[in-house]
Coordinates of C-alpha atoms in Angstrom, one line a residue:
M925 CA 0.0 0.0 0.0
D926 CA 1.4 3.4 -1.0
F927 CA 1.0 6.6 1.0
V928 CA 1.4 10.2 0.1
E929 CA 2.0 12.8 2.8
E930 CA 0.8 16.4 2.8
V931 CA 2.5 18.8 5.2
C932 CA -0.4 21.2 6.2
S933 CA 0.0 24.9 7.0
D934 CA -0.1 24.1 10.8
N935 CA 2.8 21.7 10.3
T936 CA 0.5 18.7 10.8
V937 CA 0.9 15.8 8.4
R938 CA -2.1 14.4 6.4
Q939 CA -1.5 10.9 5.0
Y940 CA -3.4 9.8 1.8
I941 CA -3.7 6.3 0.6
K942 CA -2.7 6.1 -3.0
G943 CA -5.2 3.7 -4.7
K944 CA -5.9 2.5 -8.2
F945 CA -4.5 4.1 -11.4
L946 CA -7.3 6.1 -13.2
G947 CA -5.5 7.3 -16.3
K948 CA -2.9 9.7 -17.7
G949 CA -2.6 12.6 -20.1
G950 CA 0.2 15.0 -21.0
F951 CA 2.7 15.1 -18.2
A952 CA 0.2 13.9 -15.5
K953 CA -1.0 10.6 -14.1
C954 CA -4.2 10.3 -12.1
Y955 CA -4.7 8.0 -9.1
E956 CA -7.5 7.4 -6.6
F957 CA -6.6 9.0 -3.2
S958 CA -8.4 8.3 0.0
F959 CA -8.2 10.1 3.4
G960 CA -10.5 8.4 5.9
E961 CA -13.8 7.9 4.0
Q962 CA -13.1 10.8 1.6
L963 CA -12.2 9.8 -1.9
Y964 CA -10.4 12.0 -4.5
A965 CA -9.0 11.8 -8.0
S966 CA -5.4 13.0 -7.6
K967 CA -3.6 14.4 -10.6
I968 CA 0.1 13.9 -10.1
I969 CA 2.6 16.0 -12.0
G970 CA 6.3 15.0 -11.6
K971 CA 8.5 18.0 -10.9
S972 CA 11.0 16.6 -13.4
T973 CA 8.6 17.6 -16.1
L974 CA 8.3 21.2 -14.8
T975 CA 11.9 22.3 -15.5
R976 CA 10.8 24.8 -18.2
S977 CA 9.4 28.1 -17.0
R978 CA 6.6 28.0 -19.6
T979 CA 5.4 24.5 -18.3
R980 CA 5.3 25.8 -14.7
Q981 CA 3.3 28.8 -15.7
K982 CA 0.8 26.6 -17.5
L983 CA 0.3 24.4 -14.5
M984 CA -0.2 27.4 -12.1
S985 CA -2.6 28.9 -14.6
E986 CA -4.6 25.6 -14.7
I987 CA -4.7 25.5 -10.9
K988 CA -5.7 29.2 -10.6
I989 CA -8.5 28.9 -13.1
H990 CA -9.9 25.5 -11.9
K991 CA -9.7 26.6 -8.2
S992 CA -11.9 29.6 -9.0
L993 CA -14.7 27.5 -10.5
Q994 CA -17.7 26.1 -8.6
H995 CA -20.5 24.5 -10.6
Q996 CA -22.4 21.2 -10.5
N997 CA -21.3 20.3 -14.0
I998 CA -17.6 21.1 -13.5
V999 CA -15.2 18.7 -11.7
G1000 CA -14.8 19.9 -8.2
F1001 CA -11.4 21.3 -7.2
H1002 CA -10.4 20.5 -3.6
K1003 CA -6.8 21.5 -3.1
Y1004 CA -3.2 21.1 -4.3
F1005 CA 0.1 20.5 -2.5
E1006 CA 3.6 19.3 -3.3
D1007 CA 6.4 17.2 -2.0
D1008 CA 10.0 16.8 -3.1
E1009 CA 9.1 14.9 -6.3
N1010 CA 5.5 15.8 -7.3
V1011 CA 2.7 18.3 -7.4
Y1012 CA -0.6 16.9 -6.4
I1013 CA -4.0 18.3 -7.4
L1014 CA -7.0 16.7 -5.5
L1015 CA -10.2 16.7 -7.6
E1016 CA -13.7 15.4 -7.3
L1017 CA -13.7 11.6 -8.1
C1018 CA -16.0 10.7 -11.0
T1019 CA -16.7 7.0 -10.6
N1020 CA -18.3 6.4 -14.0
Q1021 CA -15.4 7.4 -16.2
T1022 CA -15.9 9.7 -19.2
L1023 CA -18.2 10.0 -22.3
N1024 CA -15.2 8.6 -24.2
E1025 CA -15.4 5.2 -22.5
L1026 CA -19.2 5.3 -22.6
L1027 CA -19.1 5.7 -26.4
K1028 CA -16.6 2.9 -26.8
R1029 CA -19.0 0.6 -25.0
R1030 CA -22.2 1.8 -26.6
K1031 CA -20.9 2.7 -30.1
R1032 CA -23.7 5.4 -30.5
L1033 CA -26.2 7.0 -28.2
T1034 CA -29.9 7.6 -28.6
E1035 CA -31.1 11.2 -29.2
L1036 CA -32.7 11.3 -25.8
E1037 CA -29.4 10.5 -24.1
V1038 CA -27.5 13.0 -26.3
Q1039 CA -30.0 15.7 -25.4
C1040 CA -29.6 15.0 -21.7
Y1041 CA -25.7 15.2 -21.8
L1042 CA -25.6 18.2 -24.1
M1043 CA -27.9 20.2 -21.8
Q1044 CA -25.5 19.6 -19.0
I1045 CA -22.5 20.6 -21.1
L1046 CA -24.3 23.8 -22.1
K1047 CA -24.8 24.7 -18.4
A1048 CA -21.1 24.2 -17.8
L1049 CA -20.1 26.3 -20.8
S1050 CA -22.5 29.0 -19.9
Y1051 CA -20.9 29.2 -16.5
L1052 CA -17.4 29.2 -17.9
H1053 CA -18.0 31.9 -20.5
K1054 CA -19.8 34.1 -17.9
H1055 CA -16.6 34.0 -16.0
K1056 CA -14.6 34.8 -19.1
V1057 CA -13.0 31.3 -19.2
I1058 CA -12.5 29.5 -22.6
H1059 CA -11.9 25.8 -22.0
R1060 CA -10.2 25.1 -25.4
D1061 CA -10.0 21.3 -25.0
L1062 CA -13.7 20.3 -24.9
K1063 CA -13.9 16.6 -25.9
L1064 CA -15.4 13.3 -24.8
G1065 CA -12.4 12.4 -22.7
N1066 CA -12.7 15.6 -20.6
L1067 CA -16.4 15.0 -19.9
F1068 CA -16.6 12.9 -16.8
L1069 CA -19.6 11.1 -15.3
S1070 CA -20.3 11.2 -11.5
D1071 CA -21.9 8.4 -9.5
K1072 CA -25.2 10.1 -10.1
M1073 CA -24.5 10.2 -13.9
E1074 CA -24.0 14.0 -13.9
I1075 CA -21.7 15.4 -16.5
K1076 CA -18.6 17.0 -15.0
L1077 CA -16.3 19.1 -17.3
G1078 CA -12.7 18.7 -16.3
D1079 CA -9.0 19.2 -17.3
F1080 CA -8.3 22.9 -17.5
G1081 CA -4.8 22.5 -18.7
L1082 CA -5.4 24.4 -21.9
A1083 CA -8.0 26.8 -20.5
S1084 CA -7.5 30.6 -20.7
Q1085 CA -9.2 33.5 -18.9
L1086 CA -9.8 36.7 -20.9
E1087 CA -8.6 39.9 -19.2
F1088 CA -10.8 42.3 -21.1
E1089 CA -13.8 42.4 -23.4
G1090 CA -13.0 41.4 -27.0
E1091 CA -9.6 39.9 -26.2
R1092 CA -8.5 37.3 -28.7
K1093 CA -6.1 34.4 -28.0
H1094 CA -3.5 33.2 -30.6
T1095 CA -2.1 30.0 -29.1
I1096 CA -2.6 26.9 -31.3
C1097 CA -3.9 24.3 -28.9
G1098 CA -6.6 21.6 -28.6
T1099 CA -7.3 18.0 -29.7
P1100 CA -7.1 17.4 -33.5
N1101 CA -10.7 16.0 -34.0
Y1102 CA -12.3 18.8 -31.9
I1103 CA -10.1 21.8 -32.8
A1104 CA -11.9 24.8 -34.3
P1105 CA -10.8 26.2 -37.8
E1106 CA -10.0 29.7 -36.4
I1107 CA -7.4 28.1 -34.1
L1108 CA -5.7 26.4 -37.0
E1109 CA -5.8 29.6 -39.1
S1110 CA -4.7 31.7 -36.0
K1111 CA -4.6 34.9 -38.1
Y1112 CA -7.4 36.7 -36.3
G1113 CA -7.1 34.8 -33.0
H1114 CA -10.0 33.0 -31.3
S1115 CA -12.4 33.3 -28.4
F1116 CA -15.4 31.6 -26.8
E1117 CA -16.7 30.3 -30.2
V1118 CA -14.0 27.6 -30.2
D1119 CA -15.9 25.9 -27.3
I1120 CA -19.1 26.1 -29.3
W1121 CA -17.4 24.4 -32.3
S1122 CA -16.2 21.6 -30.1
F1123 CA -19.7 21.3 -28.6
G1124 CA -21.0 20.7 -32.2
V1125 CA -18.3 18.0 -32.8
I1126 CA -19.3 16.3 -29.5
A1127 CA -23.0 16.3 -30.6
Y1128 CA -22.1 14.7 -33.9
T1129 CA -19.8 12.1 -32.4
L1130 CA -22.4 11.0 -29.8
L1131 CA -25.1 10.6 -32.4
I1132 CA -23.0 9.1 -35.3
G1133 CA -20.4 7.2 -33.3
K1134 CA -17.2 8.9 -34.6
P1135 CA -16.0 12.5 -35.0
P1136 CA -17.1 14.3 -38.2
F1137 CA -13.6 15.2 -39.5
E1138 CA -11.7 12.1 -38.3
T1139 CA -9.1 10.6 -40.6
N1140 CA -6.0 8.4 -40.0
D1141 CA -3.7 11.5 -40.6
V1142 CA -3.7 14.7 -38.5
K1143 CA -2.8 17.0 -41.4
K1144 CA -5.7 15.5 -43.5
T1145 CA -8.0 16.0 -40.5
Y1146 CA -6.9 19.7 -40.3
R1147 CA -7.6 20.2 -44.0
R1148 CA -11.1 18.8 -43.6
I1149 CA -11.7 21.0 -40.6
K1150 CA -10.6 24.1 -42.6
M1151 CA -12.9 23.1 -45.5
N1152 CA -15.7 22.1 -43.1
A1153 CA -15.8 18.8 -45.0
Y1154 CA -18.1 16.4 -43.2
Q1155 CA -21.4 14.6 -44.0
F1156 CA -24.1 12.7 -42.2
P1157 CA -23.9 8.9 -43.1
E1158 CA -26.9 7.7 -44.9
H1159 CA -27.1 4.4 -43.0
I1160 CA -27.4 6.2 -39.7
I1161 CA -30.8 7.8 -39.1
I1162 CA -30.9 10.9 -36.9
S1163 CA -33.6 13.5 -36.7
D1164 CA -33.7 16.6 -38.9
E1165 CA -33.6 18.7 -35.7
A1166 CA -30.3 17.0 -34.8
K1167 CA -28.8 17.7 -38.3
S1168 CA -30.0 21.3 -38.1
L1169 CA -28.4 21.9 -34.8
I1170 CA -25.0 20.4 -35.8
S1171 CA -25.1 22.2 -39.2
Q1172 CA -25.6 25.6 -37.5
I1173 CA -22.8 25.0 -35.1
L1174 CA -20.1 23.6 -37.4
V1175 CA -19.8 26.9 -39.4
I1176 CA -16.4 28.2 -40.5
D1177 CA -17.1 31.8 -39.6
P1178 CA -17.2 32.0 -35.7
S1179 CA -19.6 35.0 -35.8
K1180 CA -22.2 32.9 -37.7
R1181 CA -22.3 30.0 -35.3
L1182 CA -25.2 29.6 -32.9
T1183 CA -24.6 31.2 -29.5
L1184 CA -25.1 29.2 -26.3
D1185 CA -28.6 30.8 -25.8
E1186 CA -29.6 30.0 -29.4
I1187 CA -28.5 26.4 -28.9
K1188 CA -30.6 26.1 -25.8
N1189 CA -33.6 27.4 -27.7
H1190 CA -33.1 25.1 -30.7
E1191 CA -35.8 22.7 -31.8
F1192 CA -33.6 19.8 -30.9
F1193 CA -34.1 20.6 -27.2
K1194 CA -37.8 21.3 -27.3
G1195 CA -38.9 17.9 -26.0
L1196 CA -39.1 16.5 -22.5
I1197 CA -35.5 15.8 -21.4
P1198 CA -34.3 14.0 -18.3
E1199 CA -31.7 15.9 -16.2
L1200 CA -30.1 12.6 -15.3
L1201 CA -30.1 9.1 -16.9
P1202 CA -30.3 5.7 -15.2
L1203 CA -27.0 4.0 -14.5
S1204 CA -28.0 1.2 -16.8
T1205 CA -27.3 3.4 -19.8
L1206 CA -23.6 3.0 -19.1
T1207 CA -23.8 -0.3 -20.8
C1208 CA -27.1 -0.4 -22.8
P1209 CA -29.5 2.0 -24.4
P1210 CA -32.7 3.1 -22.6
S1211 CA -35.5 0.6 -23.2
S1212 CA -38.1 1.5 -25.9
Q1213 CA -40.6 1.7 -23.0
F1214 CA -38.4 4.3 -21.4
I1215 CA -38.3 6.4 -24.6
R1216 CA -42.0 6.0 -25.2
L1217 CA -42.7 7.6 -21.8
Y1218 CA -41.3 10.8 -23.1
Q1219 CA -43.1 10.6 -26.4
K1220 CA -46.3 9.9 -24.7
Q1221 CA -45.9 12.7 -22.1
Q1222 CA -44.9 15.2 -24.8
S1223 CA -48.4 15.0 -26.3
Q1224 CA -50.2 15.3 -22.9
S1225 CA -51.1 18.4 -21.1
I1226 CA -48.7 19.7 -18.4
H1227 CA -49.5 18.4 -14.9
R1228 CA -50.8 20.8 -12.3
L1229 CA -48.4 22.4 -9.9
E1230 CA -50.2 21.9 -6.6
N1231 CA -48.2 18.8 -5.6
T1232 CA -44.9 19.8 -7.0
Q1233 CA -43.0 19.7 -3.7
N1234 CA -44.1 16.2 -3.0
H1235 CA -43.1 15.1 -6.5
I1236 CA -39.6 16.6 -6.0
Q1237 CA -39.1 14.8 -2.7
N1238 CA -40.0 11.5 -4.2
A1239 CA -38.0 12.1 -7.4
K1240 CA -34.7 12.6 -5.5
Q1241 CA -34.5 8.9 -5.1
F1242 CA -35.0 8.4 -8.8
L1243 CA -34.4 10.9 -11.6
Q1244 CA -34.6 14.7 -11.7
Y1245 CA -36.2 16.3 -14.7
R1246 CA -36.1 19.7 -16.3
S1247 CA -39.7 20.6 -15.5
M1248 CA -40.8 20.1 -11.9
D1249 CA -44.5 19.6 -12.9
R1250 CA -43.5 16.5 -14.9
L1251 CA -42.0 14.7 -12.0
Q1252 CA -45.1 12.8 -10.9
F1253 CA -45.5 11.1 -14.3
L1254 CA -41.9 9.7 -14.2
E1255 CA -41.9 8.8 -10.5
Q1256 CA -45.0 6.7 -11.1
N1257 CA -43.2 4.8 -13.9
E1258 CA -40.0 4.2 -11.9
N1259 CA -40.3 0.4 -12.1
C1260 CA -40.8 0.5 -15.9
L1261 CA -37.6 2.5 -16.3
N1262 CA -35.3 0.2 -14.2
Q1263 CA -36.8 -3.3 -14.0
N1264 CA -35.2 -4.7 -17.1
Y1265 CA -31.7 -3.2 -17.4
V1266 CA -28.8 -3.7 -15.0
I1267 CA -25.2 -2.5 -14.8
Q1268 CA -22.9 -5.4 -15.7
E1269 CA -19.3 -5.3 -14.6
P1270 CA -16.7 -5.9 -17.3
Q1271 CA -16.8 -9.6 -18.1
I1272 CA -14.0 -12.0 -18.9
I1273 CA -15.3 -14.2 -21.8
V1274 CA -14.0 -16.3 -24.7
K1275 CA -12.9 -14.1 -27.6
K1276 CA -11.9 -16.8 -30.1
W1277 CA -11.2 -20.6 -30.1
V1278 CA -9.9 -23.4 -32.2
D1279 CA -11.4 -26.9 -32.0
Y1280 CA -8.7 -29.5 -32.4
S1281 CA -10.6 -32.1 -30.2
S1282 CA -10.0 -34.7 -32.9
K1283 CA -6.4 -34.9 -31.5
Y1284 CA -5.7 -32.7 -28.5
G1285 CA -8.6 -30.6 -27.3
L1286 CA -10.0 -27.1 -27.6
G1287 CA -7.8 -24.0 -27.4
Y1288 CA -9.2 -20.6 -26.6
L1289 CA -8.3 -17.0 -26.1
L1290 CA -10.0 -14.9 -23.4
D1291 CA -10.6 -11.2 -23.9
N1292 CA -8.0 -10.5 -21.1
Q1293 CA -5.4 -11.9 -23.5
Q1294 CA -4.9 -15.2 -21.6
C1295 CA -4.9 -18.4 -23.5
G1296 CA -6.2 -21.8 -22.3
I1297 CA -6.7 -25.4 -23.4
Y1298 CA -9.5 -27.8 -22.5
F1299 CA -7.7 -31.2 -23.2
N1300 CA -9.5 -34.3 -24.4
D1301 CA -8.8 -36.0 -21.0
S1302 CA -10.8 -33.2 -19.3
S1303 CA -7.7 -31.5 -17.8
K1304 CA -7.3 -27.8 -18.4
M1305 CA -4.4 -25.4 -18.8
L1306 CA -4.3 -21.6 -18.6
M1307 CA -1.4 -19.3 -19.4
L1308 CA -1.0 -16.7 -16.6
N1309 CA 1.7 -14.7 -18.4
Q1310 CA 4.5 -15.4 -20.9
D1311 CA 5.9 -18.4 -19.1
K1312 CA 3.7 -19.2 -16.2
Y1313 CA 0.5 -21.3 -16.2
I1314 CA -1.9 -23.2 -14.1
Y1315 CA -2.9 -26.8 -14.8
V1316 CA -6.1 -28.3 -13.5
D1317 CA -6.3 -32.0 -13.5
R1318 CA -9.4 -34.2 -13.9
N1319 CA -10.1 -34.1 -10.2
G1320 CA -10.0 -30.3 -10.2
D1321 CA -6.7 -29.9 -8.4
E1322 CA -4.6 -26.9 -9.5
I1323 CA -0.9 -26.9 -10.1
E1324 CA 1.0 -23.8 -10.9
G1325 CA 4.2 -24.1 -12.9
S1326 CA 6.4 -22.8 -15.7
L1327 CA 6.7 -24.0 -19.3
E1328 CA 10.0 -25.7 -18.5
Y1329 CA 8.3 -28.1 -16.0
Q1330 CA 9.4 -31.5 -17.4
E1331 CA 6.4 -33.5 -16.3
M1332 CA 4.1 -31.3 -18.3
L1333 CA 6.4 -31.0 -21.3
K1334 CA 4.0 -32.5 -23.9
K1335 CA 1.0 -30.3 -22.9
N1336 CA 3.3 -27.3 -22.6
T1337 CA 4.4 -27.8 -26.2
I1338 CA 0.7 -28.0 -27.3
M1339 CA -0.1 -24.8 -25.3
I1340 CA 2.8 -23.0 -27.1
H1341 CA 1.4 -23.9 -30.5
F1342 CA -2.2 -23.1 -29.6
R1343 CA -1.1 -19.8 -28.2
S1344 CA 0.9 -18.8 -31.2
Y1345 CA -2.1 -19.6 -33.5
L1346 CA -4.7 -17.7 -31.3
L1347 CA -2.5 -14.6 -31.0
L1348 CA -1.7 -14.5 -34.7
D1349 CA -3.9 -11.6 -35.6
E1350 CA -4.1 -10.1 -32.1
K1351 CA -2.4 -6.9 -31.0
V1352 CA -0.7 -8.0 -27.8
K1353 CA 0.1 -5.0 -25.6
E1354 CA 3.7 -4.6 -24.5
N1355 CA 4.2 -5.1 -20.7
Y1356 CA 0.5 -6.2 -20.5
Q1357 CA -0.6 -6.7 -16.9
F1358 CA -2.4 -10.0 -16.9
E1359 CA -5.5 -10.4 -14.8
S1360 CA -5.0 -11.9 -11.3
Q1361 CA -8.3 -13.8 -11.7
R1362 CA -7.8 -17.4 -12.8
I1363 CA -10.7 -17.9 -15.1
Y1364 CA -10.7 -20.8 -17.5
V1365 CA -13.1 -22.9 -19.6
K1366 CA -14.5 -25.6 -17.3
K1367 CA -16.9 -27.2 -19.8
W1368 CA -17.7 -26.7 -23.5
M1369 CA -20.1 -28.1 -25.9
K1370 CA -20.8 -27.7 -29.6
S1371 CA -24.3 -27.8 -31.1
K1372 CA -25.7 -27.3 -34.5
H1373 CA -26.4 -23.6 -33.8
A1374 CA -23.8 -22.5 -31.3
M1375 CA -20.7 -23.0 -29.2
I1376 CA -21.3 -23.2 -25.5
F1377 CA -18.7 -22.4 -22.8
R1378 CA -19.0 -22.7 -19.1
L1379 CA -16.3 -20.8 -17.3
S1380 CA -14.8 -21.5 -13.9
N1381 CA -16.4 -18.3 -12.5
K1382 CA -19.8 -19.9 -13.4
T1383 CA -20.4 -17.7 -16.4
V1384 CA -22.1 -19.4 -19.3
Q1385 CA -21.3 -18.0 -22.8
V1386 CA -23.2 -19.1 -25.9
I1387 CA -21.8 -17.9 -29.2
F1388 CA -24.3 -18.5 -32.0
N1389 CA -23.3 -19.1 -35.7
D1390 CA -24.4 -15.6 -36.7
Q1391 CA -22.0 -14.2 -34.0
T1392 CA -24.7 -13.1 -31.6
Q1393 CA -24.0 -14.1 -28.0
V1394 CA -25.9 -14.8 -24.8
I1395 CA -23.8 -14.5 -21.6
L1396 CA -25.2 -15.6 -18.2
S1397 CA -23.3 -14.3 -15.2
Q1398 CA -23.5 -13.5 -11.5
N1399 CA -24.7 -17.1 -10.8
L1400 CA -27.1 -17.0 -13.8
K1401 CA -28.9 -13.9 -12.4
V1402 CA -27.8 -11.5 -15.2
V1403 CA -28.0 -12.1 -18.9
T1404 CA -26.0 -10.0 -21.4
Y1405 CA -27.0 -10.1 -25.1
I1406 CA -24.5 -9.1 -27.8
D1407 CA -26.1 -8.5 -31.2
K1408 CA -24.7 -8.8 -34.7
E1409 CA -23.4 -5.2 -34.5
S1410 CA -21.6 -6.0 -31.2
M1411 CA -24.0 -3.9 -29.2
K1412 CA -24.4 -5.1 -25.6
Q1413 CA -27.5 -5.1 -23.4
S1414 CA -27.6 -6.5 -19.9
Y1415 CA -30.8 -7.6 -18.2
I1416 CA -32.0 -9.2 -14.9
L1417 CA -32.6 -12.8 -16.1
S1418 CA -36.1 -12.9 -14.5
K1419 CA -37.1 -9.9 -16.7
A1420 CA -35.2 -10.8 -19.8
F1421 CA -37.9 -13.1 -21.2
E1422 CA -40.3 -10.1 -21.1
S1423 CA -38.1 -8.0 -23.4
D1424 CA -39.4 -6.8 -26.7
N1425 CA -36.1 -7.9 -28.3
I1426 CA -37.5 -11.0 -30.1
Q1427 CA -34.1 -12.2 -31.3
M1428 CA -32.6 -12.1 -27.8
V1429 CA -35.6 -13.9 -26.3
K1430 CA -35.4 -16.7 -28.9
R1431 CA -31.7 -17.2 -28.3
L1432 CA -32.2 -17.1 -24.5
K1433 CA -34.8 -19.9 -24.7
Y1434 CA -32.3 -21.9 -26.7
T1435 CA -29.6 -21.2 -24.1
K1436 CA -32.0 -22.4 -21.3
Q1437 CA -32.6 -25.7 -23.1
I1438 CA -28.9 -26.2 -23.8
I1439 CA -28.0 -25.6 -20.1
S1440 CA -30.7 -28.2 -19.1
Q1441 CA -29.0 -30.7 -21.4
M1442 CA -25.6 -30.0 -19.9
I1443 CA -26.9 -30.4 -16.3
W1444 CA -28.6 -33.7 -17.3
K1445 CA -25.4 -35.0 -18.8
S1446 CA -23.5 -34.0 -15.7
K1447 CA -25.9 -35.9 -13.5
I1448 CA -25.6 -39.0 -15.7
Q1449 CA -21.8 -38.8 -15.6
R1450 CA -21.8 -38.5 -11.8
K1451 CA -24.2 -41.4 -11.4
T1452 CA -22.1 -43.5 -13.8
S1453 CA -19.0 -42.7 -11.8
D1454 CA -20.7 -43.6 -8.5
I1455 CA -22.0 -46.9 -10.0
A1456 CA -18.5 -47.8 -11.2
Q1457 CA -17.2 -47.8 -7.6
I1458 CA -19.7 -50.5 -6.5
E1459 CA -18.6 -54.1 -6.2
K1460 CA -18.7 -56.3 -9.3
P1461 CA -21.4 -58.8 -8.2
Q1462 CA -23.9 -55.9 -8.4
S1463 CA -22.5 -54.6 -11.7
K1464 CA -25.0 -56.3 -14.1
P1465 CA -28.3 -55.0 -12.7
L1466 CA -26.6 -51.6 -12.1
Q1467 CA -25.3 -51.6 -15.6
D1468 CA -28.9 -52.1 -16.8
R1469 CA -29.8 -49.0 -14.8
I1470 CA -27.0 -47.1 -16.4
N1471 CA -28.2 -48.2 -19.9
T1472 CA -31.7 -47.1 -19.0
L1473 CA -30.6 -43.7 -17.7
T1474 CA -28.5 -43.2 -20.8
S1475 CA -31.4 -44.1 -23.1
I1476 CA -33.6 -41.6 -21.2
N1477 CA -30.9 -39.0 -21.6
Q1478 CA -30.6 -39.6 -25.4
L1479 CA -34.4 -39.5 -25.8
N1480 CA -34.5 -36.2 -23.9
I1481 CA -31.7 -34.7 -26.0
Q1482 CA -33.4 -35.9 -29.2
C1483 CA -36.7 -34.3 -28.2
S1484 CA -35.0 -31.1 -27.1
T1485 CA -33.1 -30.9 -30.4
S1486 CA -36.2 -31.4 -32.4
R1487 CA -38.0 -28.6 -30.5
L1488 CA -35.0 -26.4 -30.8
K1489 CA -34.7 -27.0 -34.6
N1490 CA -38.3 -25.9 -35.0
S1491 CA -37.9 -22.9 -32.7
L1492 CA -34.9 -21.7 -34.6
H1493 CA -36.2 -22.5 -38.1
N1494 CA -36.7 -18.8 -38.8
K1495 CA -33.5 -17.6 -37.0

């Protein structure tokens, strides 16, 4: 456990526990710090990187600006201190990462979600510009999500505060995909409008799934920005209001862009918009039922205001909404909003496999970059790192060793060949830190329609021939469905069968039947094993029982297969 000490003004020492690594950027690294029950995000800047006067001035400017800001949609600044090696900036901890990670998981967001996030960003920008601060690095990676799903704008390393009305800045700075054309030209300087341009890029990116000017070459990206060369993909459907908003923001001439007030009053924001979204939207889109609540409410008359205070009190436990007189409607539908979707922790699952059971067994690659083999003799092997492995024998006993371990030489050689093949097209990270969890394939089965894996952590993964997947985890209480576009949705299993996602329900029923077959086979194997231990004089009648049980098993499997074939006929 690492500690960092702060010498306070009264010469007392405050000791912080340095926790998990949160990320890095520029010259800084970010870690979780704790003091008692208080948690912070600590930005750590090594003094060795502050040798130049210009760099020190930029850091002090960042601290001065951020320290002066207090707003619910801006990352809170707590304090800063230093020791012999580093400068530490203690900030509000945002536990749900950033919009950048959210978009990587979700690919694209619904318009309702985008409206919700953009409204919060608008509030943060309005506050900044009112205090004469230009952020100049507005992007998904600097938009954090709190535990309440509030947007928090952070990282003021490139921010600048104007000293007088009409002042123009001339520093070329920003992130390539989000940088405004006037910053690139730099002839006439830039001002608050650069943040509005970046706001437009963010709106486009959340709706479409990638930035409007993105290319694989920075110079080419800059040329596209200067020419304002972007388009809306035909295969992605967004509303005319969304296109109108973006088109009126991404304008070369800063003076002709929409102002913040004009953006707030744009048609895109005229509907009913939640101030906060459910936690479930971190991993899956709002349900169609959730979205319909807004569409339905939009056409209804506004609720009376007499009971507004009661509605607000109840709604604090759920979601807060822009209009207080709409709270009752949403509070009454709380169960509808949350009963289906759940937050699913990152899962370790099978990413790819090779079936060589005709000779050795099944090799597989997990998505944490660990390789394993399920051998034909039911033993298992999992690579922990470059030369260490665990071996699980048929009795379930684990042995940890290295690839030079002579007694396992043959299986080690097979593992090396499997691993080389499975990692052939993979980008293996240098100095990759392998998971401490020892998760391996405990059982596997191949059917006409899918590959089924049961992992040692009790996760069941079914990969269908069309690349859709059903994953049962948390002791089969949570189901995650991955569609053909690799979009994930996680449900409470008891509610998943009620989903309006027909394709998922069909595959879930198939999964349920497959698991029943696997359980039945397991029982037969256990009974067979028990019977084999009984004395020989009793073996003939007992063998008859085994044959009977086996016949019943085969009959059940045949019946199940027949039913499954019919149920998946239109798959």
